[in-house]
Short mmCIF file of C-alpha atoms in Angstrom, two decimals:
data_model
loop_
_atom_site.label_atom_id
_atom_site.label_comp_id
_atom_site.label_asym_id
_atom_site.label_seq_id
_atom_site.Cartn_x
_atom_site.Cartn_y
_atom_site.Cartn_z
CA LEU C 1 -54.04 15.73 -21.42
CA ASN C 2 -51.12 17.05 -23.80
CA VAL C 3 -52.46 15.87 -26.15
CA CYS C 4 -55.80 16.80 -25.78
CA PHE C 5 -55.16 20.26 -26.01
CA PHE C 6 -53.07 19.79 -28.84
CA GLN C 7 -56.33 18.29 -30.70
CA VAL C 8 -58.86 20.91 -29.45
CA LYS C 9 -56.77 23.51 -30.04
CA SER C 10 -55.89 22.65 -33.87
CA GLU C 11 -59.52 21.83 -34.57
CA GLY C 12 -61.43 24.56 -33.55
CA PRO C 13 -60.31 27.13 -36.09
CA LYS C 14 -61.51 24.29 -38.20
CA LEU C 15 -64.93 24.61 -36.80
CA VAL C 16 -65.04 28.38 -37.56
CA PRO C 17 -67.13 27.86 -40.80
CA PHE C 18 -69.57 26.54 -39.35
CA PHE C 19 -70.51 27.89 -36.03
CA LYS C 20 -71.04 31.21 -38.63
CA ALA C 21 -73.19 29.45 -40.71
CA THR C 22 -75.48 28.24 -37.12
CA CYS C 23 -74.91 31.85 -36.49
CA VAL C 24 -77.11 32.77 -39.73
CA TYR C 25 -79.74 29.99 -39.27
CA PHE C 26 -80.78 31.68 -36.49
CA VAL C 27 -80.07 35.29 -36.71
CA LEU C 28 -82.11 34.35 -40.56
CA TRP C 29 -84.77 32.06 -38.50
CA LEU C 30 -86.56 31.65 -41.27
CA PRO C 31 -90.96 30.85 -41.42
CA THR C 32 -91.37 27.71 -41.39
CA SER C 33 -94.58 27.94 -41.98
CA SER C 34 -92.63 29.30 -46.24
CA PRO C 35 -90.62 26.58 -47.03
CA SER C 36 -88.36 27.21 -49.69
CA TRP C 37 -84.67 26.17 -51.27
CA PHE C 38 -83.76 29.07 -49.78
CA SER C 39 -84.68 28.56 -46.06
CA ALA C 40 -83.17 24.23 -46.36
CA LEU C 41 -80.02 25.97 -48.46
CA ILE C 42 -80.01 27.84 -44.99
CA LYS C 43 -80.91 24.88 -42.58
CA CYS C 44 -78.53 22.79 -44.12
CA LEU C 45 -75.07 25.21 -43.78
CA PRO C 46 -74.21 23.85 -41.03
CA ILE C 47 -74.41 19.98 -42.04
CA PHE C 48 -72.60 21.46 -44.92
CA CYS C 49 -69.37 23.36 -43.39
CA LEU C 50 -69.08 19.66 -41.21
CA TRP C 51 -68.12 17.95 -45.04
CA VAL C 52 -65.64 20.63 -45.44
CA PHE C 53 -64.68 19.75 -42.22
CA LEU C 54 -63.54 16.55 -42.18
CA LEU C 55 -62.69 16.88 -45.77
CA ALA C 56 -59.97 19.30 -44.49
CA HIS C 57 -58.47 15.70 -42.89
CA GLY C 58 -57.38 14.75 -46.17
CA ILE C 59 -59.06 12.83 -48.73
CA ASN C 60 -56.04 9.55 -47.58
CA PHE C 61 -58.04 10.08 -43.93
CA LEU C 62 -61.48 9.67 -44.86
CA VAL C 63 -60.79 5.92 -46.89
CA SER C 64 -58.08 5.13 -44.38
CA HIS C 65 -60.50 5.72 -41.96
CA ARG C 66 -63.93 3.60 -42.10
CA SER C 67 -65.39 5.51 -39.12
CA ALA C 68 -64.60 8.62 -40.49
CA CYS C 69 -65.94 8.01 -43.57
CA ARG C 70 -68.83 6.56 -42.40
CA ILE C 71 -69.41 9.59 -40.12
CA LEU C 72 -69.47 12.25 -43.21
CA ALA C 73 -71.39 9.00 -45.57
CA GLY C 74 -73.87 10.85 -42.52
CA LEU C 75 -73.83 14.39 -42.33
CA ILE C 76 -75.00 14.10 -46.16
CA PHE C 77 -77.48 11.73 -45.63
CA SER C 78 -78.25 14.17 -42.60
CA ALA C 79 -78.36 17.20 -45.14
CA VAL C 80 -80.59 15.24 -47.10
CA GLY C 81 -83.15 14.44 -44.14
CA ASP C 82 -83.60 18.41 -43.52
CA ALA C 83 -83.88 19.19 -46.78
CA PHE C 84 -87.20 17.20 -46.91
CA LEU C 85 -87.80 17.65 -43.23
CA ILE C 86 -88.42 21.37 -45.05
CA TRP C 87 -91.89 20.24 -46.64
CA GLN C 88 -92.71 18.16 -44.51
CA GLU C 89 -96.18 19.85 -44.08
CA GLN C 90 -96.51 19.08 -47.87
CA GLY C 91 -95.76 15.41 -46.99
CA TYR C 92 -91.86 15.10 -46.98
CA PHE C 93 -92.17 13.98 -43.23
CA ILE C 94 -91.28 10.39 -43.61
CA HIS C 95 -88.70 11.20 -45.79
CA GLY C 96 -87.13 12.62 -44.07
CA LEU C 97 -87.65 10.19 -40.96
CA LEU C 98 -86.38 7.34 -43.85
CA MET C 99 -82.94 9.54 -43.92
CA PHE C 100 -82.06 9.95 -40.52
CA ALA C 101 -82.22 6.08 -39.87
CA ILE C 102 -79.80 5.78 -43.15
CA THR C 103 -77.63 8.18 -40.57
CA HIS C 104 -77.86 6.20 -38.08
CA ILE C 105 -77.23 3.27 -39.51
CA LEU C 106 -74.38 4.53 -40.68
CA TYR C 107 -72.83 5.69 -37.08
CA SER C 108 -73.78 3.56 -35.46
CA SER C 109 -71.29 1.47 -37.77
CA ALA C 110 -68.68 4.26 -37.22
CA PHE C 111 -69.11 3.77 -32.92
CA GLY C 112 -68.36 -0.03 -33.78
CA MET C 113 -69.51 -3.14 -31.42
CA LYS C 114 -66.72 -3.41 -28.82
CA PRO C 115 -66.78 -2.91 -26.31
CA LEU C 116 -69.94 -4.47 -26.62
CA ASP C 117 -71.23 -3.52 -22.88
CA LEU C 118 -74.31 -4.65 -22.12
CA LYS C 119 -75.40 -2.98 -18.74
CA ALA C 120 -75.26 0.93 -21.28
CA GLY C 121 -77.28 -1.27 -24.38
CA LEU C 122 -79.75 -2.63 -21.56
CA LEU C 123 -80.63 1.10 -20.17
CA MET C 124 -80.63 2.55 -23.46
CA GLY C 125 -83.15 -0.36 -24.26
CA LEU C 126 -84.81 0.66 -21.45
CA VAL C 127 -84.93 4.38 -22.49
CA SER C 128 -85.48 3.71 -25.96
CA GLY C 129 -88.97 1.41 -24.39
CA SER C 130 -90.39 4.49 -22.48
CA CYS C 131 -89.68 6.65 -25.10
CA TYR C 132 -91.66 4.91 -27.38
CA ALA C 133 -94.79 3.22 -24.68
CA PHE C 134 -94.88 7.42 -23.98
CA LEU C 135 -95.19 8.19 -27.64
CA TYR C 136 -97.92 4.63 -29.02
CA SER C 137 -100.80 6.24 -28.13
CA TYR C 138 -100.29 9.75 -30.32
CA LEU C 139 -99.70 7.27 -33.29
CA SER C 140 -101.63 5.61 -35.90
CA GLY C 141 -100.98 4.42 -39.71
CA PRO C 142 -97.83 3.57 -40.86
CA PHE C 143 -96.22 5.88 -37.85
CA THR C 144 -96.87 3.13 -35.28
CA TYR C 145 -94.16 0.89 -36.92
CA LEU C 146 -92.34 3.84 -38.06
CA VAL C 147 -91.44 5.27 -35.24
CA ALA C 148 -91.05 2.37 -33.98
CA VAL C 149 -87.93 1.07 -36.19
CA TYR C 150 -86.27 5.28 -35.48
CA ILE C 151 -86.13 4.54 -31.98
CA ALA C 152 -84.96 1.25 -31.80
CA LEU C 153 -82.45 2.50 -35.08
CA ILE C 154 -80.92 5.57 -32.53
CA GLY C 155 -81.24 3.49 -29.49
CA PHE C 156 -78.96 1.45 -31.16
CA MET C 157 -76.29 4.44 -32.00
CA GLY C 158 -77.47 6.08 -28.38
CA TRP C 159 -75.69 2.78 -26.79
CA ARG C 160 -72.56 2.41 -29.07
CA ALA C 161 -71.76 6.13 -28.69
CA VAL C 162 -72.02 5.68 -24.24
CA ALA C 163 -70.85 2.08 -24.50
CA GLY C 164 -67.50 3.41 -26.10
CA VAL C 165 -66.41 5.75 -23.33
CA GLN C 166 -65.87 3.23 -20.57
CA LEU C 167 -65.18 6.01 -18.23
CA CYS C 168 -64.94 3.15 -15.46
CA ASN C 169 -61.86 1.66 -17.30
CA ASP C 170 -60.07 5.17 -17.89
CA LEU C 171 -60.04 4.11 -21.69
CA TRP C 172 -61.85 7.51 -22.88
CA THR C 173 -60.93 9.83 -25.05
CA TRP C 174 -61.83 13.71 -25.65
CA THR C 175 -63.58 11.99 -29.72
CA LYS C 176 -65.65 10.05 -27.63
CA LEU C 177 -67.61 11.27 -25.28
CA SER C 178 -68.14 13.56 -28.44
CA ALA C 179 -69.28 11.34 -29.42
CA CYS C 180 -71.42 9.72 -26.99
CA ILE C 181 -72.83 13.25 -25.40
CA GLY C 182 -73.48 14.13 -29.37
CA ALA C 183 -75.38 11.21 -29.54
CA MET C 184 -77.99 12.15 -26.57
CA LEU C 185 -78.24 15.41 -28.45
CA PHE C 186 -79.64 13.99 -31.26
CA MET C 187 -81.88 12.54 -29.52
CA VAL C 188 -83.14 14.99 -27.27
CA SER C 189 -83.39 16.56 -30.82
CA ASP C 190 -85.41 14.16 -32.30
CA LEU C 191 -87.66 13.51 -29.03
CA THR C 192 -88.61 16.73 -29.40
CA ILE C 193 -89.95 16.35 -32.46
CA ALA C 194 -91.47 13.33 -32.00
CA LEU C 195 -93.51 15.05 -28.56
CA ASN C 196 -94.16 18.66 -30.58
CA LYS C 197 -95.46 16.85 -34.08
CA PHE C 198 -97.50 13.91 -32.71
CA CYS C 199 -97.93 14.67 -28.90
CA PHE C 200 -98.06 18.43 -28.01
CA PRO C 201 -97.13 21.84 -29.01
CA VAL C 202 -93.74 22.66 -27.09
CA PRO C 203 -93.04 25.00 -25.81
CA TYR C 204 -89.35 26.85 -27.82
CA SER C 205 -89.49 23.43 -30.01
CA ARG C 206 -87.75 24.95 -32.29
CA PHE C 207 -84.59 26.29 -31.13
CA ILE C 208 -84.03 22.98 -28.89
CA ILE C 209 -84.82 21.06 -31.82
CA MET C 210 -81.95 23.13 -33.77
CA ALA C 211 -79.77 23.32 -31.13
CA THR C 212 -79.56 20.72 -29.93
CA TYR C 213 -79.52 19.16 -33.78
CA TYR C 214 -76.13 21.00 -34.67
CA ALA C 215 -74.13 20.64 -31.03
CA ALA C 216 -74.88 16.73 -31.72
CA GLN C 217 -73.79 16.88 -35.63
CA MET C 218 -71.24 18.98 -34.53
CA LEU C 219 -70.27 16.51 -31.75
CA ILE C 220 -70.06 13.44 -33.87
CA ALA C 221 -67.98 14.97 -37.25
CA LEU C 222 -65.87 15.94 -33.38
CA SER C 223 -65.52 11.66 -32.71
CA ALA C 224 -64.10 10.75 -36.43
CA VAL C 225 -60.81 12.62 -36.38
CA GLU C 226 -58.95 10.94 -32.83
CA SER C 227 -56.64 9.33 -35.30
CA ARG C 228 -55.34 11.96 -37.01
CA ASP C 229 -55.19 14.01 -35.16
CA GLU C 230 -52.64 11.69 -32.34
CA GLU C 231 -50.90 11.07 -35.29
CA ASP C 232 -49.77 14.87 -35.67
CA PHE C 233 -49.53 15.36 -31.96
CA ARG C 234 -46.51 12.16 -32.62
CA LYS C 235 -45.24 14.48 -35.10
CA ARG C 236 -45.35 17.64 -33.48
CA SER C 237 -44.02 16.05 -30.01
#
């Protein structure tokens, strides 16, 4: 508990720029009907702040901890994907989809394959399969298989995040729980995008999508700092 309290207390101030940038996005609430580089900057700014959050832990930390480095890389691809989605009506939706697919591969790699937890994998497979089965009748052309691949990738990422928690064995840490909740929120955000784009208008879709997305990215970024914070706590104790 002391370690957990120290970790939360030490990481909170570093996230202040992220919270401010997120507030700026929701306060300005720039119209999506007129995409611009300014609106892209405002949308990506919270993710830029998460880059800074991870870089603030030091280059040596990122180099020596591959998982943290992969999460940073995932955040970089996310920002590029965000920018593409600003111009999705101009034909860049698939480009954004590709960037986020790479993000999920990087996050999955960061979460690792241990423990395997096949039950969690089966559960995520059922959830992902059910989502695709619902969306299938609304899809056409290349989206029929592109969405299938994307759902498989984000479902796999969700599995690896859930598998790391291990609540039953009391092996969980707050950062693993953070990754798990973040992955689930990411799935909610992307499912809302899919429903709103391919199926039917979702009330307050943009707010739901962006609120869950920013929260997901913050929690996943937080999951990268466990090793550094535990080391600092031991030095101070």
